Tab-separated table of N, CA and C in Angstrom:
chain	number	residue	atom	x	y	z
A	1	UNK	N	0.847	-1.165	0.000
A	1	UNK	CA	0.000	0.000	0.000
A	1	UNK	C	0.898	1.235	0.000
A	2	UNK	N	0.902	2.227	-1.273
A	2	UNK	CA	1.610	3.525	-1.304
A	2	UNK	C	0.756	4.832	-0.469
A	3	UNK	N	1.167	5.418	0.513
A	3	UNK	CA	0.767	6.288	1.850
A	3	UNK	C	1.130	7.420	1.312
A	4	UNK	N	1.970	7.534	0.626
A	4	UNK	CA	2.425	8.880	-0.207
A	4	UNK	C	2.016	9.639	-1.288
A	5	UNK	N	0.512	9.854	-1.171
A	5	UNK	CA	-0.255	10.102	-2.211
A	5	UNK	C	-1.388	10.779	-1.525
A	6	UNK	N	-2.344	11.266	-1.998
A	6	UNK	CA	-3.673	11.988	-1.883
A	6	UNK	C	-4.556	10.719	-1.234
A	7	UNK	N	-4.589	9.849	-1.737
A	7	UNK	CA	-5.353	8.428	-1.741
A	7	UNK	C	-4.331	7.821	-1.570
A	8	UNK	N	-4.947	6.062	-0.548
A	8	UNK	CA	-4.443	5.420	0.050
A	8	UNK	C	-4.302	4.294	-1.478
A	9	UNK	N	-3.420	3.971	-2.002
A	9	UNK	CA	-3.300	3.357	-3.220
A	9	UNK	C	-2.624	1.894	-2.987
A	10	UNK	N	-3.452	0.972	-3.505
A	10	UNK	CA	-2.952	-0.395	-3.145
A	10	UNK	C	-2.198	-1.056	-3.844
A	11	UNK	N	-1.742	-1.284	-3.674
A	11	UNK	CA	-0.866	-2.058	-5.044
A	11	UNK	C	-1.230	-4.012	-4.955
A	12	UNK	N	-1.710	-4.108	-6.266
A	12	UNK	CA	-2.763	-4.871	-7.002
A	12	UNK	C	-1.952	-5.543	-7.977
A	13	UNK	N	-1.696	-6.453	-9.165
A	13	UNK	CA	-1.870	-7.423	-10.178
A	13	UNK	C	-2.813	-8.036	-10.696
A	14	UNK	N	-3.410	-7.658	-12.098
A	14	UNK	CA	-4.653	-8.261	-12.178
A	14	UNK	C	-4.564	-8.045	-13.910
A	15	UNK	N	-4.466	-9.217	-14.541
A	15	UNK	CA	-4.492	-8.905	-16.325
A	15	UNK	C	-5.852	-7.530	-16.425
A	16	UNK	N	-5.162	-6.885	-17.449
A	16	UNK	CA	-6.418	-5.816	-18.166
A	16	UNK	C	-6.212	-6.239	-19.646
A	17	UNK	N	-7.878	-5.810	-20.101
A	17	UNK	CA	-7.800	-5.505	-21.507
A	17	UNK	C	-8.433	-4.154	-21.575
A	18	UNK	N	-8.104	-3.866	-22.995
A	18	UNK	CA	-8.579	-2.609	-23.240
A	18	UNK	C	-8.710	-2.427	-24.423
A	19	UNK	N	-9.687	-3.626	-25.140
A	19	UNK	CA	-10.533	-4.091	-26.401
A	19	UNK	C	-10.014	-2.840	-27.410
A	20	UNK	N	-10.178	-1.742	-27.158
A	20	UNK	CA	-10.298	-0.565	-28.781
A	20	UNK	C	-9.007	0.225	-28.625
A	21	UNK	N	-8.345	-0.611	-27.959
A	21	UNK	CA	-6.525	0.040	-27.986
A	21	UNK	C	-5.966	-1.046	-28.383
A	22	UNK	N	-5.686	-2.008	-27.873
A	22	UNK	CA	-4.637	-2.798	-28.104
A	22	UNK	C	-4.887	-4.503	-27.551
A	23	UNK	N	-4.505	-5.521	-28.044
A	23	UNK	CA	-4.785	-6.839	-27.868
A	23	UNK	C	-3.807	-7.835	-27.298
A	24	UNK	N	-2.639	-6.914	-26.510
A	24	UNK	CA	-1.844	-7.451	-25.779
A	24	UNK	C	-1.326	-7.629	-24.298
A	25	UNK	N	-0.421	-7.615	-24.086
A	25	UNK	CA	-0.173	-7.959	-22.291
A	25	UNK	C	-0.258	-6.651	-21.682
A	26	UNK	N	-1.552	-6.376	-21.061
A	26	UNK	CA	-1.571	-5.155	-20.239
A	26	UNK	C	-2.245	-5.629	-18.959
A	27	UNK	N	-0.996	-5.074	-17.700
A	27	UNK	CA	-1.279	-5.175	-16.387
A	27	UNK	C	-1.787	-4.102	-15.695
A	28	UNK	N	-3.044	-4.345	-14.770
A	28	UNK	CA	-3.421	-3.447	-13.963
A	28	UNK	C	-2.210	-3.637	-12.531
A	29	UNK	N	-1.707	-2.500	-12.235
A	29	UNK	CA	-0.477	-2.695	-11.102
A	29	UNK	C	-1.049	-2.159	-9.819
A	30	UNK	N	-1.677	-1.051	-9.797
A	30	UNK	CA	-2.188	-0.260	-8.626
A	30	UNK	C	-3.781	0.266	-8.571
A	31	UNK	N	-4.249	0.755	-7.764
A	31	UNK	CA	-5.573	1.181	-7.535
A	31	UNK	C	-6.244	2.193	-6.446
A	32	UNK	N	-6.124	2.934	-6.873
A	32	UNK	CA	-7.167	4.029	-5.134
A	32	UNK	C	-8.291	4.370	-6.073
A	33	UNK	N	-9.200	5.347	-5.112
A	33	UNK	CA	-10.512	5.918	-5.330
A	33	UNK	C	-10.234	6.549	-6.045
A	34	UNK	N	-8.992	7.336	-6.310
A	34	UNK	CA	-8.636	8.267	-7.415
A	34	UNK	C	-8.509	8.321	-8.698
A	35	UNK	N	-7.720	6.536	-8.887
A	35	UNK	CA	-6.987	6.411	-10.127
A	35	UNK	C	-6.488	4.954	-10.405
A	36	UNK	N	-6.267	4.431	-11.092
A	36	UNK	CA	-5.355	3.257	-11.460
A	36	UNK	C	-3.879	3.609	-12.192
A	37	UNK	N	-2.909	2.246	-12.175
A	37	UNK	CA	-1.889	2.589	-13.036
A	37	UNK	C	-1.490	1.174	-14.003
A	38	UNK	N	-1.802	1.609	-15.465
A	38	UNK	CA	-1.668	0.071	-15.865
A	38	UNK	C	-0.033	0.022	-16.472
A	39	UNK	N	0.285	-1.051	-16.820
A	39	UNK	CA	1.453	-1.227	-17.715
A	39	UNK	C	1.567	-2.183	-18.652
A	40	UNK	N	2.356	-1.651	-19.979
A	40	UNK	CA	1.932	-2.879	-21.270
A	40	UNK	C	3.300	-2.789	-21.977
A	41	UNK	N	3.191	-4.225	-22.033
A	41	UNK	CA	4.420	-4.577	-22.719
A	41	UNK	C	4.785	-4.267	-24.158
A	42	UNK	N	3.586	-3.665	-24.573
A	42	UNK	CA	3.638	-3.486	-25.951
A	42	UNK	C	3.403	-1.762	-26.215
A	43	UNK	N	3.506	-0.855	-26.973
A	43	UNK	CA	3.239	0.378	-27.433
A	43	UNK	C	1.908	0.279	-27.211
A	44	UNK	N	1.236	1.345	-26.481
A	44	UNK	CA	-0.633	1.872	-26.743
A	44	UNK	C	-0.286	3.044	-27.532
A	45	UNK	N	-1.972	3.260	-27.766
A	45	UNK	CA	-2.414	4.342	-28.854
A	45	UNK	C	-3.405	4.851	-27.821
A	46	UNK	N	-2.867	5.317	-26.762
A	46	UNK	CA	-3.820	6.428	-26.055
A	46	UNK	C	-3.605	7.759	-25.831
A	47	UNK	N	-5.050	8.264	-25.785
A	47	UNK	CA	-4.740	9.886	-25.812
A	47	UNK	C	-5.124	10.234	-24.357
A	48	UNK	N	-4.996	11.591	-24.430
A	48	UNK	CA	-4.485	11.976	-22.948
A	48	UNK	C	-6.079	12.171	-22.581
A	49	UNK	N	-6.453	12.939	-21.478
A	49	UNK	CA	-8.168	13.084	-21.790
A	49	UNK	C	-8.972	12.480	-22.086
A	50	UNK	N	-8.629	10.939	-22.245
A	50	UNK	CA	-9.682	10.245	-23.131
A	50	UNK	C	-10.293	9.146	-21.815
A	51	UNK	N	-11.909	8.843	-21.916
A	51	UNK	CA	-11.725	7.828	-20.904
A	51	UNK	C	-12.104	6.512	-22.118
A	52	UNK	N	-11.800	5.504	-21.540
A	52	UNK	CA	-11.353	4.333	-22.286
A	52	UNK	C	-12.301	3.225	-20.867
A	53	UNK	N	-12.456	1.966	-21.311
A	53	UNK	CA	-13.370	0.768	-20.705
A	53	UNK	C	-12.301	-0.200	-20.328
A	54	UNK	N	-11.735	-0.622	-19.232
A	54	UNK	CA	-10.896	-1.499	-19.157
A	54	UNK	C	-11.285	-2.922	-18.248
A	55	UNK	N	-11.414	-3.796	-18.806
A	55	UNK	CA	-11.635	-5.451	-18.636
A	55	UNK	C	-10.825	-5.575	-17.446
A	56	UNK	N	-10.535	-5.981	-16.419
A	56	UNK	CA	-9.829	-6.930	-14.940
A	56	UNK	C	-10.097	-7.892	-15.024
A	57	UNK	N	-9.227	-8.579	-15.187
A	57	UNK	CA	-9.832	-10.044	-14.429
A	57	UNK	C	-8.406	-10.521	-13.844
A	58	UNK	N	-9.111	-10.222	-11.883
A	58	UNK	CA	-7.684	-10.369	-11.132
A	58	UNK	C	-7.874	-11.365	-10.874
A	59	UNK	N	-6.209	-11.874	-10.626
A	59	UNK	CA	-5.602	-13.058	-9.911
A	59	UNK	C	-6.456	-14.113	-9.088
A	60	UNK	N	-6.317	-15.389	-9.066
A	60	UNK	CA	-7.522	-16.252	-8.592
A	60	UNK	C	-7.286	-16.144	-6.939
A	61	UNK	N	-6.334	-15.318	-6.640
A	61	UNK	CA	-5.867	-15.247	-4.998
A	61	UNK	C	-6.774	-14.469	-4.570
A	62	UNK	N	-7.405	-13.333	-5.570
A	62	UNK	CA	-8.417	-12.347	-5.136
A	62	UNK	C	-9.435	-12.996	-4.834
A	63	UNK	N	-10.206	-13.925	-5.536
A	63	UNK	CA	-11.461	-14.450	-5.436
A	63	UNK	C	-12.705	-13.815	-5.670
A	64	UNK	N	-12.157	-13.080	-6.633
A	64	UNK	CA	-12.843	-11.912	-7.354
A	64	UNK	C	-13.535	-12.303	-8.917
A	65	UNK	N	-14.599	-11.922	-9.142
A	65	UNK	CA	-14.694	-12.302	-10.683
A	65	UNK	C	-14.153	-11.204	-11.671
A	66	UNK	N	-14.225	-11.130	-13.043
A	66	UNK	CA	-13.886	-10.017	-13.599
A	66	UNK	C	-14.266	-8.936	-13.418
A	67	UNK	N	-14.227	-7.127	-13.958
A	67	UNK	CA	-15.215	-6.525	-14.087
A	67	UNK	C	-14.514	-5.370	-14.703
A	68	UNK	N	-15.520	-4.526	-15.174
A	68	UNK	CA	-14.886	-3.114	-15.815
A	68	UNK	C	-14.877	-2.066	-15.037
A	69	UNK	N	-13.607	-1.634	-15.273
A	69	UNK	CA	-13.668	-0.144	-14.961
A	69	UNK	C	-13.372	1.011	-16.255
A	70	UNK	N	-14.334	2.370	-15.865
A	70	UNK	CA	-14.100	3.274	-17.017
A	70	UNK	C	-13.266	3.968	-16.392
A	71	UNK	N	-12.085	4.400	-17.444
A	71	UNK	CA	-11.053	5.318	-16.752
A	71	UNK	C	-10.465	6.676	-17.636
A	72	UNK	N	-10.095	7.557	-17.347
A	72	UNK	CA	-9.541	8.738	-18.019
A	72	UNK	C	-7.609	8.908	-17.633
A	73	UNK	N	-7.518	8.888	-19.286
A	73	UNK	CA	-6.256	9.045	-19.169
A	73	UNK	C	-5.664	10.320	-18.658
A	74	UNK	N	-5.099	10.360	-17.848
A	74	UNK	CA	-4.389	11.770	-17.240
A	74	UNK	C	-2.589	12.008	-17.240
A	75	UNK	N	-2.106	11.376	-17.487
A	75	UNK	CA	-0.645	11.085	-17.728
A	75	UNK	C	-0.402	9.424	-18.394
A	76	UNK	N	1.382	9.873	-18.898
A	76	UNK	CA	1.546	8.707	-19.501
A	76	UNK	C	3.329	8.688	-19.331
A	77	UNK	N	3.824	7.646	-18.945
A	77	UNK	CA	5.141	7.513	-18.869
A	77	UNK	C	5.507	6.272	-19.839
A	78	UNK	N	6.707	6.619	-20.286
A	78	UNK	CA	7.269	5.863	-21.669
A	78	UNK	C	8.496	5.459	-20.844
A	79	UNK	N	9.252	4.305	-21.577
A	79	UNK	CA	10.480	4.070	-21.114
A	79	UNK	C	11.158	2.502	-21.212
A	80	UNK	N	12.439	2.079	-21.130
A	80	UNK	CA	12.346	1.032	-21.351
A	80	UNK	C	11.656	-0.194	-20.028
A	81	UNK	N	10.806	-0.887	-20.701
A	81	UNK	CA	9.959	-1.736	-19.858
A	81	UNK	C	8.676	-1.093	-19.077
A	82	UNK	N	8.261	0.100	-19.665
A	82	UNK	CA	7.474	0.886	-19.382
A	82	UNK	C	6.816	1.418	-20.525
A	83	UNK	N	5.118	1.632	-20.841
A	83	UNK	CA	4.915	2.769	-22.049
A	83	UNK	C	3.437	3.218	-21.313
């Protein structure tokens, strides 16, 4: 759990999709009331401002079923092993 933030942010693992971007390995990593942070192994085509529909379906440790969340892009960090 990251304490160093506005919101108490958990840190999570849980495959995402995100059907009208891209059809590859994208991880949901973190989560507060505020925001999520995903990461993909591959290049996205997202714009900044935009909210987008993203698929979860976490880890069977959760005991959680799938579900969507709608989210708005507000930043974006690039880098190696990062986009």
């Amino acid at each position: 759990m990251a304490k160093n933030r506005g919101n108490i942010r958990y840190n999570v693992y849980a495959e995402a999709h995100i059907p009208e971007i891209v059809n590859g390995d994208v991880s949901l990593k973190d989560i507060s009331s505020s925001g999520c942070c995903i990461e993909s192994s591959v290049p996205l085509d997202l714009m900044l401002n935009t909210r987008y529909k993203i698929q979860v379906i976490p880890e069977p440790a959760a005991k959680i079923g799938k579900f969507e969340l709608l989210v708005e892009s507000r930043w974006m960090e690039t880098g190696k092993g990062m986009v």
